[in-house]
Tab-separated table of C-alpha atoms in Angstrom:
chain	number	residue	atom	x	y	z
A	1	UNK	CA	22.188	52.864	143.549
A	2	UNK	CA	24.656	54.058	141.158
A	3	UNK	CA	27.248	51.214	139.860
A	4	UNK	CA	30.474	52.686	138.692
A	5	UNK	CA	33.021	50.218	136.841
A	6	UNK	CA	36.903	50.746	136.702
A	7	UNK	CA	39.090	48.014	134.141
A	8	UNK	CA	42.624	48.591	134.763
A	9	UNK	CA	44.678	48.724	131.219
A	10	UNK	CA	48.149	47.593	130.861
A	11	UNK	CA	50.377	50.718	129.778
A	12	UNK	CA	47.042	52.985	129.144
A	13	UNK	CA	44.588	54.879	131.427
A	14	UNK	CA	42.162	53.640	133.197
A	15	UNK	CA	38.376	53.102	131.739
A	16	UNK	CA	36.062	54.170	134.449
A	17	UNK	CA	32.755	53.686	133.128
A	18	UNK	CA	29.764	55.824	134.969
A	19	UNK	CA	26.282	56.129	134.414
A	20	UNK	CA	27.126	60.028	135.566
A	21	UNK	CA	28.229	60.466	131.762
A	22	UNK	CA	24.452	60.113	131.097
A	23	UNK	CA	22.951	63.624	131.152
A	24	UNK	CA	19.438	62.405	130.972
A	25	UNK	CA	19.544	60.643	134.548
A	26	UNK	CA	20.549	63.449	135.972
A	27	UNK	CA	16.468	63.958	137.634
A	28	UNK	CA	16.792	60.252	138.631
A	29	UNK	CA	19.480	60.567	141.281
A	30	UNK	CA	18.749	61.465	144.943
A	31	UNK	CA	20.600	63.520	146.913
A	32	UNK	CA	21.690	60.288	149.385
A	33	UNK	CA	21.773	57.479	146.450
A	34	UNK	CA	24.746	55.325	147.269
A	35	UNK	CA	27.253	54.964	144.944
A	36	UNK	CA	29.492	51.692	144.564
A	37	UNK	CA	32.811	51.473	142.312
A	38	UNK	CA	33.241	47.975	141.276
A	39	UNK	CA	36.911	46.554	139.837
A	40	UNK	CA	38.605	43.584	139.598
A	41	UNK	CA	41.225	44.125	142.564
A	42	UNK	CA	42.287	46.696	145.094
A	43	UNK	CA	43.163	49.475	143.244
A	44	UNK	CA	46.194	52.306	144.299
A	45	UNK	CA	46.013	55.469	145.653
A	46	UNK	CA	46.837	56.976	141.729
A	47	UNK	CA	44.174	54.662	140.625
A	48	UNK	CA	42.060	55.963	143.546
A	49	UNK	CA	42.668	59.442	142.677
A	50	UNK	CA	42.536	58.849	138.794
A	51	UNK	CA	39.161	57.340	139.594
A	52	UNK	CA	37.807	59.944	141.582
A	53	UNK	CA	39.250	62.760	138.700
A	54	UNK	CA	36.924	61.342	136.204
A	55	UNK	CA	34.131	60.683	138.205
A	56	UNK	CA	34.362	64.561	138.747
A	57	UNK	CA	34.527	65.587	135.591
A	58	UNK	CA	31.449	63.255	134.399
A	59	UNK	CA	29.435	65.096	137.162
A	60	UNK	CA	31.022	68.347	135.688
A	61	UNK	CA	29.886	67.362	132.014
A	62	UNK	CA	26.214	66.043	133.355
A	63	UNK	CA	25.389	68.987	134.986
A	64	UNK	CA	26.274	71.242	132.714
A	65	UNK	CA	24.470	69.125	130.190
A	66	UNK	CA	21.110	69.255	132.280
A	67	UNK	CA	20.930	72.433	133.646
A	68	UNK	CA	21.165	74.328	129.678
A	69	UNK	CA	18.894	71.388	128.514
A	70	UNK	CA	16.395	72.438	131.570
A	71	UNK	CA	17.119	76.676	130.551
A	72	UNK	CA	16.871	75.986	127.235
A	73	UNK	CA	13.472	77.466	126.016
A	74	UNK	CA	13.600	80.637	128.409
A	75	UNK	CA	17.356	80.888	126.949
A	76	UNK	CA	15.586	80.502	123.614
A	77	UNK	CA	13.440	83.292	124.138
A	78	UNK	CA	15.290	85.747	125.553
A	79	UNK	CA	17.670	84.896	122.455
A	80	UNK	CA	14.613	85.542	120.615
A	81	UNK	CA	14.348	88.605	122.371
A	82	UNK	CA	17.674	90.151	121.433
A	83	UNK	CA	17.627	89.284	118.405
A	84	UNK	CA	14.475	91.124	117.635
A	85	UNK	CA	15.483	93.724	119.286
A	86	UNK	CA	18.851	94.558	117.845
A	87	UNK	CA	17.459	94.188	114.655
A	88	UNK	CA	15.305	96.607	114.708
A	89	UNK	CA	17.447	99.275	116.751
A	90	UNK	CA	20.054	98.538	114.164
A	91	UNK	CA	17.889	99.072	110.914
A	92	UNK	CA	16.929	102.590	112.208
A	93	UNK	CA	20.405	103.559	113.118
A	94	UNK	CA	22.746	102.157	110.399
A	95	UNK	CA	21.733	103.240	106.633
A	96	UNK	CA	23.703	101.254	103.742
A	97	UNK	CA	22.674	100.973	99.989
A	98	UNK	CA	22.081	96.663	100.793
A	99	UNK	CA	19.331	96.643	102.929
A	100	UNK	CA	19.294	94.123	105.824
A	101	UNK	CA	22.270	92.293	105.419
A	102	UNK	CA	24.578	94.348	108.160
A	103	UNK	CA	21.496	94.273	110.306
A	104	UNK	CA	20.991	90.625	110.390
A	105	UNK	CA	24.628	89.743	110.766
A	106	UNK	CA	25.445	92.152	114.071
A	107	UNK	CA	21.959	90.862	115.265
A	108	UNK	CA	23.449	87.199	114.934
A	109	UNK	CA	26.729	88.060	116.646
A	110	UNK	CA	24.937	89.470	119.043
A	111	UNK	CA	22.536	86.713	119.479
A	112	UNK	CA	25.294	84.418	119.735
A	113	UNK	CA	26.764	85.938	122.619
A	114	UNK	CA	23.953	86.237	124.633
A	115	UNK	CA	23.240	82.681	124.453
A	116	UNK	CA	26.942	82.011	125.342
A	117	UNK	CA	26.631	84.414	128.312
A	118	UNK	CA	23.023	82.771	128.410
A	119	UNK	CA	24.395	78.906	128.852
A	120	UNK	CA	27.786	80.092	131.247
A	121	UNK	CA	25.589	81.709	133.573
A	122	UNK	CA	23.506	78.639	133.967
A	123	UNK	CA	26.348	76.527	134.496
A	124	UNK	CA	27.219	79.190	137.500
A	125	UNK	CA	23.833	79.231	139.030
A	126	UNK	CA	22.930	77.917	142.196
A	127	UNK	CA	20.664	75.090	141.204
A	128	UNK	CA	23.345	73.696	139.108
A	129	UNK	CA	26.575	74.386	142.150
A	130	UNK	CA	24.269	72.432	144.202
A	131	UNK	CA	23.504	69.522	142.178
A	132	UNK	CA	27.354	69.452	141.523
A	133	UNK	CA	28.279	69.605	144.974
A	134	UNK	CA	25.588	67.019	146.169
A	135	UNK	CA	26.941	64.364	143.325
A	136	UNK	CA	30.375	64.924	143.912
A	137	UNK	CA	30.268	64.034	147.443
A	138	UNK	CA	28.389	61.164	147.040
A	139	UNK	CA	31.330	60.415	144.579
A	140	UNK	CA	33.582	60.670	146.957
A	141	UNK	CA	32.199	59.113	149.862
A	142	UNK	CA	31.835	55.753	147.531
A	143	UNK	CA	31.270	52.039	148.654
A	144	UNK	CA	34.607	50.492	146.539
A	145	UNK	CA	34.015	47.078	145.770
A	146	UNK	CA	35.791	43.880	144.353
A	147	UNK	CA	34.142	42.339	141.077
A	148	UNK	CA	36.620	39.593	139.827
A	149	UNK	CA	34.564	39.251	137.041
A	150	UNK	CA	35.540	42.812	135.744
A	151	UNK	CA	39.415	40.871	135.135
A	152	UNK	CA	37.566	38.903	132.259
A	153	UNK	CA	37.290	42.116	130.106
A	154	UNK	CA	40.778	43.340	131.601
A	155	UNK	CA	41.981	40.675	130.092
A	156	UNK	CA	40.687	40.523	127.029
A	157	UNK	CA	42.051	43.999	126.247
A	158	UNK	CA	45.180	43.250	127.615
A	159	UNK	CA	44.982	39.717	125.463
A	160	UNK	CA	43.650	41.627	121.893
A	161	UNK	CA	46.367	43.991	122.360
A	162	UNK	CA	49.251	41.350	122.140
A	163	UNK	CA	47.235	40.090	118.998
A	164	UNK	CA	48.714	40.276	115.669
A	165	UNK	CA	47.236	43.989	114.525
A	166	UNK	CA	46.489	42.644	110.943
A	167	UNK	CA	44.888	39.211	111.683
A	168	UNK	CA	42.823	41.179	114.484
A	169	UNK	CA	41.480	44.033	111.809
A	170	UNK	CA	40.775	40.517	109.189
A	171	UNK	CA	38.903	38.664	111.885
A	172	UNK	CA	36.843	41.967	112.387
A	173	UNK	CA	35.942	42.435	109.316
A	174	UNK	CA	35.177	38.922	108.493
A	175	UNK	CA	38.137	38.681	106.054
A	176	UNK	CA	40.219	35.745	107.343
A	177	UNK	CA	38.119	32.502	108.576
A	178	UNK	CA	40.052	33.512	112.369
A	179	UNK	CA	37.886	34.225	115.232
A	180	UNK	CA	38.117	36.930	117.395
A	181	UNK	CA	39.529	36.328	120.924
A	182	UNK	CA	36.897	34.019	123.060
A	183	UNK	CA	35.445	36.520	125.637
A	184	UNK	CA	33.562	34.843	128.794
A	185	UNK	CA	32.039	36.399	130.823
A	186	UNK	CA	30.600	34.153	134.393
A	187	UNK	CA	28.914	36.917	135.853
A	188	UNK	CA	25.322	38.195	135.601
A	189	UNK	CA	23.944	38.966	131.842
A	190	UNK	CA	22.316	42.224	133.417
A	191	UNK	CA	25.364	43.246	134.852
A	192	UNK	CA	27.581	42.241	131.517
A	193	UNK	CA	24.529	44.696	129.826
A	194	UNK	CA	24.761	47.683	132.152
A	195	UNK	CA	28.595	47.592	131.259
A	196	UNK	CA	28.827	47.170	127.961
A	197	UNK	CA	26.172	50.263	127.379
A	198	UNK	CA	28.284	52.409	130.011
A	199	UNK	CA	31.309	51.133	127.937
A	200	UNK	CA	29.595	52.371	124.222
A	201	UNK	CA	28.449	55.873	126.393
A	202	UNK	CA	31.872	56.571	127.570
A	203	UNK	CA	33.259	56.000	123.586
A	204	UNK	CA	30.664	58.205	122.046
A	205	UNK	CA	31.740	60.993	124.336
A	206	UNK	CA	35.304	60.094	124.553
A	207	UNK	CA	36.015	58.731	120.388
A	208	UNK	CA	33.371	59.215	118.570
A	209	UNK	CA	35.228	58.114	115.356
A	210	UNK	CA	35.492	54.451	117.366
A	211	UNK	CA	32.132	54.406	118.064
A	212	UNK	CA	31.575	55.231	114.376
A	213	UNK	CA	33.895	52.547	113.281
A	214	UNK	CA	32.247	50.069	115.903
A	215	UNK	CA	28.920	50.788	114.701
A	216	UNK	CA	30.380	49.884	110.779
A	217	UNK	CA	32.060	46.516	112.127
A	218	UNK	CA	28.731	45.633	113.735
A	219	UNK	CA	27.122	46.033	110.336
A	220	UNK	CA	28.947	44.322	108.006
A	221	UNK	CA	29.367	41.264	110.948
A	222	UNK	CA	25.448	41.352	111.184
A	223	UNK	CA	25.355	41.030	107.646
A	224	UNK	CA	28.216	38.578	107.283
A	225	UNK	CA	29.718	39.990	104.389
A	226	UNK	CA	33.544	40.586	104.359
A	227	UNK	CA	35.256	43.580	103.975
A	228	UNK	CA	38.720	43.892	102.979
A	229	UNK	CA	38.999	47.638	102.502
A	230	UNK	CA	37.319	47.980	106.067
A	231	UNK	CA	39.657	45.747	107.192
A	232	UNK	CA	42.962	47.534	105.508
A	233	UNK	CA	41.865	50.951	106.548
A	234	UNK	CA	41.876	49.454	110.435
A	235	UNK	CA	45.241	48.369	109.958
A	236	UNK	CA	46.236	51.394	108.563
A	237	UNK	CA	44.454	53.742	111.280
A	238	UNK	CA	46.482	51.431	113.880
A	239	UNK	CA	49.565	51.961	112.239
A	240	UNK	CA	48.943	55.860	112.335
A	241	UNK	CA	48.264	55.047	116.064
A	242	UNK	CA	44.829	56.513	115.571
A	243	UNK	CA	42.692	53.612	116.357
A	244	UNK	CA	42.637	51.320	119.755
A	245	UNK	CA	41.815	48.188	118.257
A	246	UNK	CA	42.340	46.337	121.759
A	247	UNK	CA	38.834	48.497	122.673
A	248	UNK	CA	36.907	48.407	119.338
A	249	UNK	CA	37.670	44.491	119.584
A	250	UNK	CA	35.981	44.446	122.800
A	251	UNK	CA	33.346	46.864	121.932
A	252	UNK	CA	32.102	44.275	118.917
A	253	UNK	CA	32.503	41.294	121.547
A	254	UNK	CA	30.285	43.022	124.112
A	255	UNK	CA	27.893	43.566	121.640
A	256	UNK	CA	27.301	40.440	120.373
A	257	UNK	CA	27.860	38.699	123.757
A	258	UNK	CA	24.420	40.984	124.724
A	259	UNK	CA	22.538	41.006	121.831
């Protein structure tokens, strides 16, 4: 079964969290594995269709991912092949006083584009139109239902985004002696698990400078050392509006609330 997660955001998008971001289970999914969309409440037909836009374009993203992972070493050799083979066709027909340089840098270019050409047709292929057809109907032919324990982590973004901005990036960062926002969570410890690493999957693809920064704050919070220019380049970053500290708060709580 594949378990999909929405949490509802006041004023922002949607998160919908899916193991179909994961291009490495691609091989583990049937054709007829049910698929169930858990959320906190009955969501609208914009949050239907917002849901069922980026469960599409995970598939779209997978796919692609696994079918050039799976053509990768016959893409590699017939790469190989060109590049060979332009190379010498080229050093027979172009003379110039530096030998090999034009050569090897038209054979590159042209090495380049095959594999382009290479990766776009694989994308296109049957195989890979079928395995995005199957998926997306499954998608769409989801079981959708209610969690209430998914409102716990609704509400703790909606709760760490009313927070002071400063005293939040201090109680990261260990600065002040203030706690982070109390996050409880009275559902299952697996489930909790599955979420929080579909929650860190969809950041690394989606902000990869949060997950960056979230990997930092877990550090120096393992280590329990404070860090007040960690702490003042958060604020600052949230000032710029670069940085959703509402998520990277519950990013660090997840963590440590599973580990």
């Amino acid at each position: 079964m594949i378990t999909c997660y929405v949490l509802a955001r006041h004023q922002k998008s949607s998160l919908c969290l899916s193991p179909y971001l994961d291009a490495e289970r691609m091989d583990d999914w049937k054709e007829d594995e049910e698929v169930v969309l858990k959320s906190s409440g009955m969501l609208t037909k914009n949050q239907k269709d917002e849901v069922t836009y980026a469960l599409y374009a995970a598939i779209d993203f997978s796919v692609d991912r696994w079918i050039q992972n799976k053509q990768y070493v016959p893409r590699l050799l017939i790469c190989a092949l060109i590049f060979t083979a332009s190379y010498f066709l080229l050093s027979l027909a172009i003379r110039d006083p530096i030998p090999m340089i034009d050569e090897i840098a038209i054979s590159v270019g042209l090495t380049l584009l095959g594999w382009n050409a290479l990766a776009k047709r694989d994308t296109r292929s049957s195989v890979a139109q079928r395995r995005r057809y199957e998926l997306k109907v499954r998608a769409s032919e989801r079981q959708e239902v209610i969690d209430e324990q998914l409102f716990a982590l609704e509400e703790y973004l909606d709760e760490a985004a009313k927070v002071d901005a400063l005293s939040l990036c201090n109680s990261l960062c260990l600065v002040s002696s203030e706690q982070l926002l109390p996050f409880s969570f009275e559902g299952r410890l697996d489930e909790l698990k599955d979420i929080s690493k579909l929650l860190f999957l969809y950041v690394r693809l989606n902000d990869k400078a949060l997950l960056q920064t979230s990997h930092t704050v877990l550090r120096l919070r393992r280590r329990g050392k404070a860090d007040s220019r960690l702490a003042a380049k958060l604020y600052h970053e949230h000032m710029r509006k670069r940085i959703d500290l509402a998520l990277l708060s519950l990013l660090i709580v997840l963590d440590e609330a599973t580990a």
